mmCIF file with all atom_site columns, C-alpha atoms in Angstrom:
data_model
loop_
_atom_site.group_PDB
_atom_site.id
_atom_site.type_symbol
_atom_site.label_atom_id
_atom_site.label_alt_id
_atom_site.label_comp_id
_atom_site.label_asym_id
_atom_site.label_entity_id
_atom_site.label_seq_id
_atom_site.pdbx_PDB_ins_code
_atom_site.Cartn_x
_atom_site.Cartn_y
_atom_site.Cartn_z
_atom_site.occupancy
_atom_site.B_iso_or_equiv
_atom_site.pdbx_formal_charge
_atom_site.auth_seq_id
_atom_site.auth_comp_id
_atom_site.auth_asym_id
_atom_site.auth_atom_id
_atom_site.pdbx_PDB_model_num
ATOM 1   C CA . MET A 1 1   ? 0.000   0.000  0.000   1.00 43.00 ? 46  MET A CA 1
ATOM 2   C CA . ALA A 1 2   ? 1.199   3.466  -0.845  1.00 53.00 ? 47  ALA A CA 1
ATOM 3   C CA . TYR A 1 3   ? 0.761   5.969  1.969   1.00 57.00 ? 48  TYR A CA 1
ATOM 4   C CA . GLY A 1 4   ? -2.422  4.376  3.244   1.00 59.00 ? 49  GLY A CA 1
ATOM 5   C CA . HIS A 1 5   ? -4.121  4.076  -0.148  1.00 55.00 ? 50  HIS A CA 1
ATOM 6   C CA . LYS A 1 6   ? -5.304  0.794  -1.537  1.00 57.00 ? 51  LYS A CA 1
ATOM 7   C CA . ILE A 1 7   ? -3.853  -0.174 -4.890  1.00 54.00 ? 52  ILE A CA 1
ATOM 8   C CA . ALA A 1 8   ? -6.712  -0.012 -7.370  1.00 57.00 ? 53  ALA A CA 1
ATOM 9   C CA . LYS A 1 9   ? -7.330  -0.566 -11.046 1.00 61.00 ? 54  LYS A CA 1
ATOM 10  C CA . GLY A 1 10  ? -7.235  1.917  -13.922 1.00 65.00 ? 55  GLY A CA 1
ATOM 11  C CA . ASN A 1 11  ? -7.127  5.635  -13.219 1.00 71.00 ? 56  ASN A CA 1
ATOM 12  C CA . ALA A 1 12  ? -7.079  5.077  -9.460  1.00 75.00 ? 57  ALA A CA 1
ATOM 13  C CA . LYS A 1 13  ? -3.479  3.868  -9.826  1.00 82.00 ? 58  LYS A CA 1
ATOM 14  C CA . LYS A 1 14  ? -2.618  7.205  -11.418 1.00 84.00 ? 59  LYS A CA 1
ATOM 15  C CA . SER A 1 15  ? -4.163  9.155  -8.551  1.00 85.00 ? 60  SER A CA 1
ATOM 16  C CA . VAL A 1 16  ? -2.257  7.083  -5.999  1.00 88.00 ? 61  VAL A CA 1
ATOM 17  C CA . ALA A 1 17  ? 1.001   7.676  -7.891  1.00 88.00 ? 62  ALA A CA 1
ATOM 18  C CA . LEU A 1 18  ? 0.231   11.409 -8.095  1.00 88.00 ? 63  LEU A CA 1
ATOM 19  C CA . LYS A 1 19  ? -0.411  11.527 -4.346  1.00 89.00 ? 64  LYS A CA 1
ATOM 20  C CA . ARG A 1 20  ? 2.821   9.638  -3.661  1.00 90.00 ? 65  ARG A CA 1
ATOM 21  C CA . ARG A 1 21  ? 4.858   12.021 -5.853  1.00 89.00 ? 66  ARG A CA 1
ATOM 22  C CA . HIS A 1 22  ? 3.227   15.065 -4.267  1.00 89.00 ? 67  HIS A CA 1
ATOM 23  C CA . ILE A 1 23  ? 4.077   13.853 -0.759  1.00 91.00 ? 68  ILE A CA 1
ATOM 24  C CA . ARG A 1 24  ? 7.657   13.240 -1.899  1.00 89.00 ? 69  ARG A CA 1
ATOM 25  C CA . VAL A 1 25  ? 7.919   16.768 -3.338  1.00 89.00 ? 70  VAL A CA 1
ATOM 26  C CA . ARG A 1 26  ? 6.328   18.427 -0.294  1.00 88.00 ? 71  ARG A CA 1
ATOM 27  C CA . LYS A 1 27  ? 8.874   16.821 2.033   1.00 89.00 ? 72  LYS A CA 1
ATOM 28  C CA . ARG A 1 28  ? 11.527  19.026 0.452   1.00 88.00 ? 73  ARG A CA 1
ATOM 29  C CA . VAL A 1 29  ? 9.604   22.106 -0.720  1.00 89.00 ? 74  VAL A CA 1
ATOM 30  C CA . ASN A 1 30  ? 8.380   24.583 1.872   1.00 89.00 ? 75  ASN A CA 1
ATOM 31  C CA . GLY A 1 31  ? 7.384   28.223 1.451   1.00 87.00 ? 76  GLY A CA 1
ATOM 32  C CA . THR A 1 32  ? 8.607   30.971 3.752   1.00 87.00 ? 77  THR A CA 1
ATOM 33  C CA . GLU A 1 33  ? 7.885   34.681 3.951   1.00 90.00 ? 78  GLU A CA 1
ATOM 34  C CA . GLU A 1 34  ? 11.040  35.525 1.995   1.00 92.00 ? 79  GLU A CA 1
ATOM 35  C CA . ARG A 1 35  ? 10.549  32.743 -0.546  1.00 95.00 ? 80  ARG A CA 1
ATOM 36  C CA . PRO A 1 36  ? 6.957   31.492 -0.773  1.00 97.00 ? 81  PRO A CA 1
ATOM 37  C CA . ARG A 1 37  ? 5.858   28.407 -2.669  1.00 96.00 ? 82  ARG A CA 1
ATOM 38  C CA . LEU A 1 38  ? 4.446   28.565 -6.207  1.00 97.00 ? 83  LEU A CA 1
ATOM 39  C CA . VAL A 1 39  ? 1.905   25.720 -6.254  1.00 96.00 ? 84  VAL A CA 1
ATOM 40  C CA . VAL A 1 40  ? 0.656   24.398 -9.589  1.00 97.00 ? 85  VAL A CA 1
ATOM 41  C CA . THR A 1 41  ? -2.563  22.388 -9.681  1.00 96.00 ? 86  THR A CA 1
ATOM 42  C CA . ARG A 1 42  ? -3.471  20.691 -12.935 1.00 95.00 ? 87  ARG A CA 1
ATOM 43  C CA . SER A 1 43  ? -6.764  19.151 -13.963 1.00 94.00 ? 88  SER A CA 1
ATOM 44  C CA . ASN A 1 44  ? -7.781  17.852 -17.361 1.00 94.00 ? 89  ASN A CA 1
ATOM 45  C CA . ARG A 1 45  ? -9.343  21.194 -18.252 1.00 94.00 ? 90  ARG A CA 1
ATOM 46  C CA . HIS A 1 46  ? -7.836  23.901 -16.026 1.00 96.00 ? 91  HIS A CA 1
ATOM 47  C CA . MET A 1 47  ? -4.609  25.130 -14.447 1.00 97.00 ? 92  MET A CA 1
ATOM 48  C CA . VAL A 1 48  ? -4.381  26.908 -11.098 1.00 98.00 ? 93  VAL A CA 1
ATOM 49  C CA . ALA A 1 49  ? -1.261  28.618 -9.758  1.00 98.00 ? 94  ALA A CA 1
ATOM 50  C CA . GLN A 1 50  ? -0.995  29.980 -6.227  1.00 97.00 ? 95  GLN A CA 1
ATOM 51  C CA . ILE A 1 51  ? 1.793   31.662 -4.293  1.00 97.00 ? 96  ILE A CA 1
ATOM 52  C CA . VAL A 1 52  ? 1.551   30.378 -0.712  1.00 96.00 ? 97  VAL A CA 1
ATOM 53  C CA . ASN A 1 53  ? 3.314   31.448 2.480   1.00 95.00 ? 98  ASN A CA 1
ATOM 54  C CA . ASP A 1 54  ? 3.391   28.192 4.459   1.00 93.00 ? 99  ASP A CA 1
ATOM 55  C CA . LYS A 1 55  ? 4.541   29.850 7.691   1.00 93.00 ? 100 LYS A CA 1
ATOM 56  C CA . LEU A 1 56  ? 1.334   31.898 7.905   1.00 93.00 ? 101 LEU A CA 1
ATOM 57  C CA . GLY A 1 57  ? -0.830  29.616 5.786   1.00 93.00 ? 102 GLY A CA 1
ATOM 58  C CA . HIS A 1 58  ? -1.820  32.498 3.496   1.00 94.00 ? 103 HIS A CA 1
ATOM 59  C CA . THR A 1 59  ? -2.202  32.697 -0.259  1.00 96.00 ? 104 THR A CA 1
ATOM 60  C CA . VAL A 1 60  ? -0.278  35.752 -1.473  1.00 96.00 ? 105 VAL A CA 1
ATOM 61  C CA . ALA A 1 61  ? -1.407  35.640 -5.125  1.00 97.00 ? 106 ALA A CA 1
ATOM 62  C CA . SER A 1 62  ? -3.260  33.289 -7.430  1.00 97.00 ? 107 SER A CA 1
ATOM 63  C CA . ALA A 1 63  ? -4.356  32.896 -11.045 1.00 98.00 ? 108 ALA A CA 1
ATOM 64  C CA . SER A 1 64  ? -6.216  30.246 -13.000 1.00 97.00 ? 109 SER A CA 1
ATOM 65  C CA . THR A 1 65  ? -7.740  29.469 -16.346 1.00 97.00 ? 110 THR A CA 1
ATOM 66  C CA . MET A 1 66  ? -11.168 29.729 -14.687 1.00 96.00 ? 111 MET A CA 1
ATOM 67  C CA . GLU A 1 67  ? -10.919 33.530 -14.531 1.00 95.00 ? 112 GLU A CA 1
ATOM 68  C CA . ALA A 1 68  ? -13.099 35.476 -16.946 1.00 94.00 ? 113 ALA A CA 1
ATOM 69  C CA . THR A 1 69  ? -10.170 36.962 -18.886 1.00 91.00 ? 114 THR A CA 1
ATOM 70  C CA . LEU A 1 70  ? -8.573  33.580 -19.568 1.00 93.00 ? 115 LEU A CA 1
ATOM 71  C CA . ARG A 1 71  ? -11.830 31.676 -19.967 1.00 91.00 ? 116 ARG A CA 1
ATOM 72  C CA . SER A 1 72  ? -12.758 33.797 -22.963 1.00 89.00 ? 117 SER A CA 1
ATOM 73  C CA . ALA A 1 73  ? -9.275  33.513 -24.509 1.00 89.00 ? 118 ALA A CA 1
ATOM 74  C CA . ASP A 1 74  ? -8.738  31.160 -27.407 1.00 89.00 ? 119 ASP A CA 1
ATOM 75  C CA . GLY A 1 75  ? -5.729  28.915 -27.741 1.00 91.00 ? 120 GLY A CA 1
ATOM 76  C CA . LYS A 1 76  ? -4.254  25.650 -26.682 1.00 95.00 ? 121 LYS A CA 1
ATOM 77  C CA . LYS A 1 77  ? -4.120  24.611 -23.036 1.00 96.00 ? 122 LYS A CA 1
ATOM 78  C CA . VAL A 1 78  ? -0.335  25.023 -22.996 1.00 97.00 ? 123 VAL A CA 1
ATOM 79  C CA . ASP A 1 79  ? -0.645  28.638 -24.170 1.00 96.00 ? 124 ASP A CA 1
ATOM 80  C CA . LEU A 1 80  ? -3.286  29.385 -21.541 1.00 97.00 ? 125 LEU A CA 1
ATOM 81  C CA . SER A 1 81  ? -1.055  27.791 -18.896 1.00 97.00 ? 126 SER A CA 1
ATOM 82  C CA . ARG A 1 82  ? 1.782   30.112 -19.898 1.00 97.00 ? 127 ARG A CA 1
ATOM 83  C CA . GLU A 1 83  ? -0.625  33.058 -19.460 1.00 97.00 ? 128 GLU A CA 1
ATOM 84  C CA . VAL A 1 84  ? -1.540  31.772 -15.990 1.00 97.00 ? 129 VAL A CA 1
ATOM 85  C CA . GLY A 1 85  ? 2.162   31.800 -15.096 1.00 97.00 ? 130 GLY A CA 1
ATOM 86  C CA . LYS A 1 86  ? 2.573   35.372 -16.332 1.00 97.00 ? 131 LYS A CA 1
ATOM 87  C CA . LEU A 1 87  ? -0.538  36.515 -14.491 1.00 97.00 ? 132 LEU A CA 1
ATOM 88  C CA . VAL A 1 88  ? 0.448   34.956 -11.175 1.00 98.00 ? 133 VAL A CA 1
ATOM 89  C CA . ALA A 1 89  ? 3.954   36.439 -11.493 1.00 98.00 ? 134 ALA A CA 1
ATOM 90  C CA . GLU A 1 90  ? 2.555   39.926 -12.078 1.00 98.00 ? 135 GLU A CA 1
ATOM 91  C CA . ARG A 1 91  ? 0.282   39.590 -9.044  1.00 98.00 ? 136 ARG A CA 1
ATOM 92  C CA . ALA A 1 92  ? 3.164   38.281 -6.943  1.00 97.00 ? 137 ALA A CA 1
ATOM 93  C CA . LYS A 1 93  ? 5.343   41.236 -7.948  1.00 97.00 ? 138 LYS A CA 1
ATOM 94  C CA . ALA A 1 94  ? 2.519   43.582 -6.929  1.00 97.00 ? 139 ALA A CA 1
ATOM 95  C CA . ALA A 1 95  ? 2.400   41.818 -3.544  1.00 96.00 ? 140 ALA A CA 1
ATOM 96  C CA . GLY A 1 96  ? 6.163   42.263 -3.090  1.00 96.00 ? 141 GLY A CA 1
ATOM 97  C CA . VAL A 1 97  ? 7.308   38.726 -3.896  1.00 96.00 ? 142 VAL A CA 1
ATOM 98  C CA . ALA A 1 98  ? 10.348  38.412 -6.162  1.00 96.00 ? 143 ALA A CA 1
ATOM 99  C CA . THR A 1 99  ? 11.583  34.852 -5.554  1.00 97.00 ? 144 THR A CA 1
ATOM 100 C CA . VAL A 1 100 ? 9.608   31.641 -5.057  1.00 97.00 ? 145 VAL A CA 1
ATOM 101 C CA . VAL A 1 101 ? 10.179  27.922 -4.754  1.00 96.00 ? 146 VAL A CA 1
ATOM 102 C CA . PHE A 1 102 ? 8.347   25.827 -7.363  1.00 96.00 ? 147 PHE A CA 1
ATOM 103 C CA . ASP A 1 103 ? 5.933   23.081 -6.283  1.00 95.00 ? 148 ASP A CA 1
ATOM 104 C CA . ARG A 1 104 ? 4.823   21.005 -9.269  1.00 93.00 ? 149 ARG A CA 1
ATOM 105 C CA . GLY A 1 105 ? 2.147   19.301 -7.177  1.00 91.00 ? 150 GLY A CA 1
ATOM 106 C CA . GLY A 1 106 ? 3.253   15.751 -7.940  1.00 90.00 ? 151 GLY A CA 1
ATOM 107 C CA . ASN A 1 107 ? 2.874   16.300 -11.682 1.00 92.00 ? 152 ASN A CA 1
ATOM 108 C CA . LYS A 1 108 ? 5.730   15.735 -14.082 1.00 91.00 ? 153 LYS A CA 1
ATOM 109 C CA . TYR A 1 109 ? 7.614   18.894 -15.058 1.00 95.00 ? 154 TYR A CA 1
ATOM 110 C CA . HIS A 1 110 ? 6.388   18.732 -18.625 1.00 96.00 ? 155 HIS A CA 1
ATOM 111 C CA . GLY A 1 111 ? 3.771   20.349 -20.835 1.00 97.00 ? 156 GLY A CA 1
ATOM 112 C CA . ARG A 1 112 ? 1.343   22.621 -19.018 1.00 97.00 ? 157 ARG A CA 1
ATOM 113 C CA . VAL A 1 113 ? 3.189   22.485 -15.686 1.00 97.00 ? 158 VAL A CA 1
ATOM 114 C CA . ALA A 1 114 ? 6.420   23.565 -17.364 1.00 98.00 ? 159 ALA A CA 1
ATOM 115 C CA . ALA A 1 115 ? 4.501   26.245 -19.293 1.00 98.00 ? 160 ALA A CA 1
ATOM 116 C CA . VAL A 1 116 ? 3.304   27.825 -16.037 1.00 98.00 ? 161 VAL A CA 1
ATOM 117 C CA . ALA A 1 117 ? 6.899   27.905 -14.800 1.00 98.00 ? 162 ALA A CA 1
ATOM 118 C CA . GLU A 1 118 ? 8.172   29.420 -18.068 1.00 98.00 ? 163 GLU A CA 1
ATOM 119 C CA . GLY A 1 119 ? 5.446   32.081 -18.032 1.00 98.00 ? 164 GLY A CA 1
ATOM 120 C CA . ALA A 1 120 ? 6.278   33.032 -14.456 1.00 98.00 ? 165 ALA A CA 1
ATOM 121 C CA . ARG A 1 121 ? 9.981   33.243 -15.284 1.00 97.00 ? 166 ARG A CA 1
ATOM 122 C CA . ASP A 1 122 ? 9.257   35.358 -18.379 1.00 97.00 ? 167 ASP A CA 1
ATOM 123 C CA . ALA A 1 123 ? 7.266   37.795 -16.224 1.00 97.00 ? 168 ALA A CA 1
ATOM 124 C CA . GLY A 1 124 ? 10.240  38.216 -13.874 1.00 96.00 ? 169 GLY A CA 1
ATOM 125 C CA . LEU A 1 125 ? 9.679   35.741 -11.040 1.00 96.00 ? 170 LEU A CA 1
ATOM 126 C CA . ASP A 1 126 ? 12.900  34.051 -9.846  1.00 95.00 ? 171 ASP A CA 1
ATOM 127 C CA . PHE A 1 127 ? 13.121  30.371 -8.936  1.00 90.00 ? 172 PHE A CA 1
#
């Protein structure tokens, strides 16, 4: 058993593996006031990026493809993910955050997850 989850068939195996990878990442990645955590959450349809201060348990800035400006935008999911990264970086800069630590949320650093990171870097966020 993997971290208290029963091994199941089909897509349940993927969710258990995702949970296991996320726990492994979170053991090493922790956000502070000086360097908060950039959390990326990926679903089949949407991307959510949050800048979190783990010491206080507060979200400093966030952006997602569910916002009205990005919902009406046309393009591929990778392009929208890059826009989410740029948007969250701009909001983080406005909140006084210049450097972050990247939390890929158990997902592979590939495709839309990497696009969020590239967009944030392009907008001037350091990590």
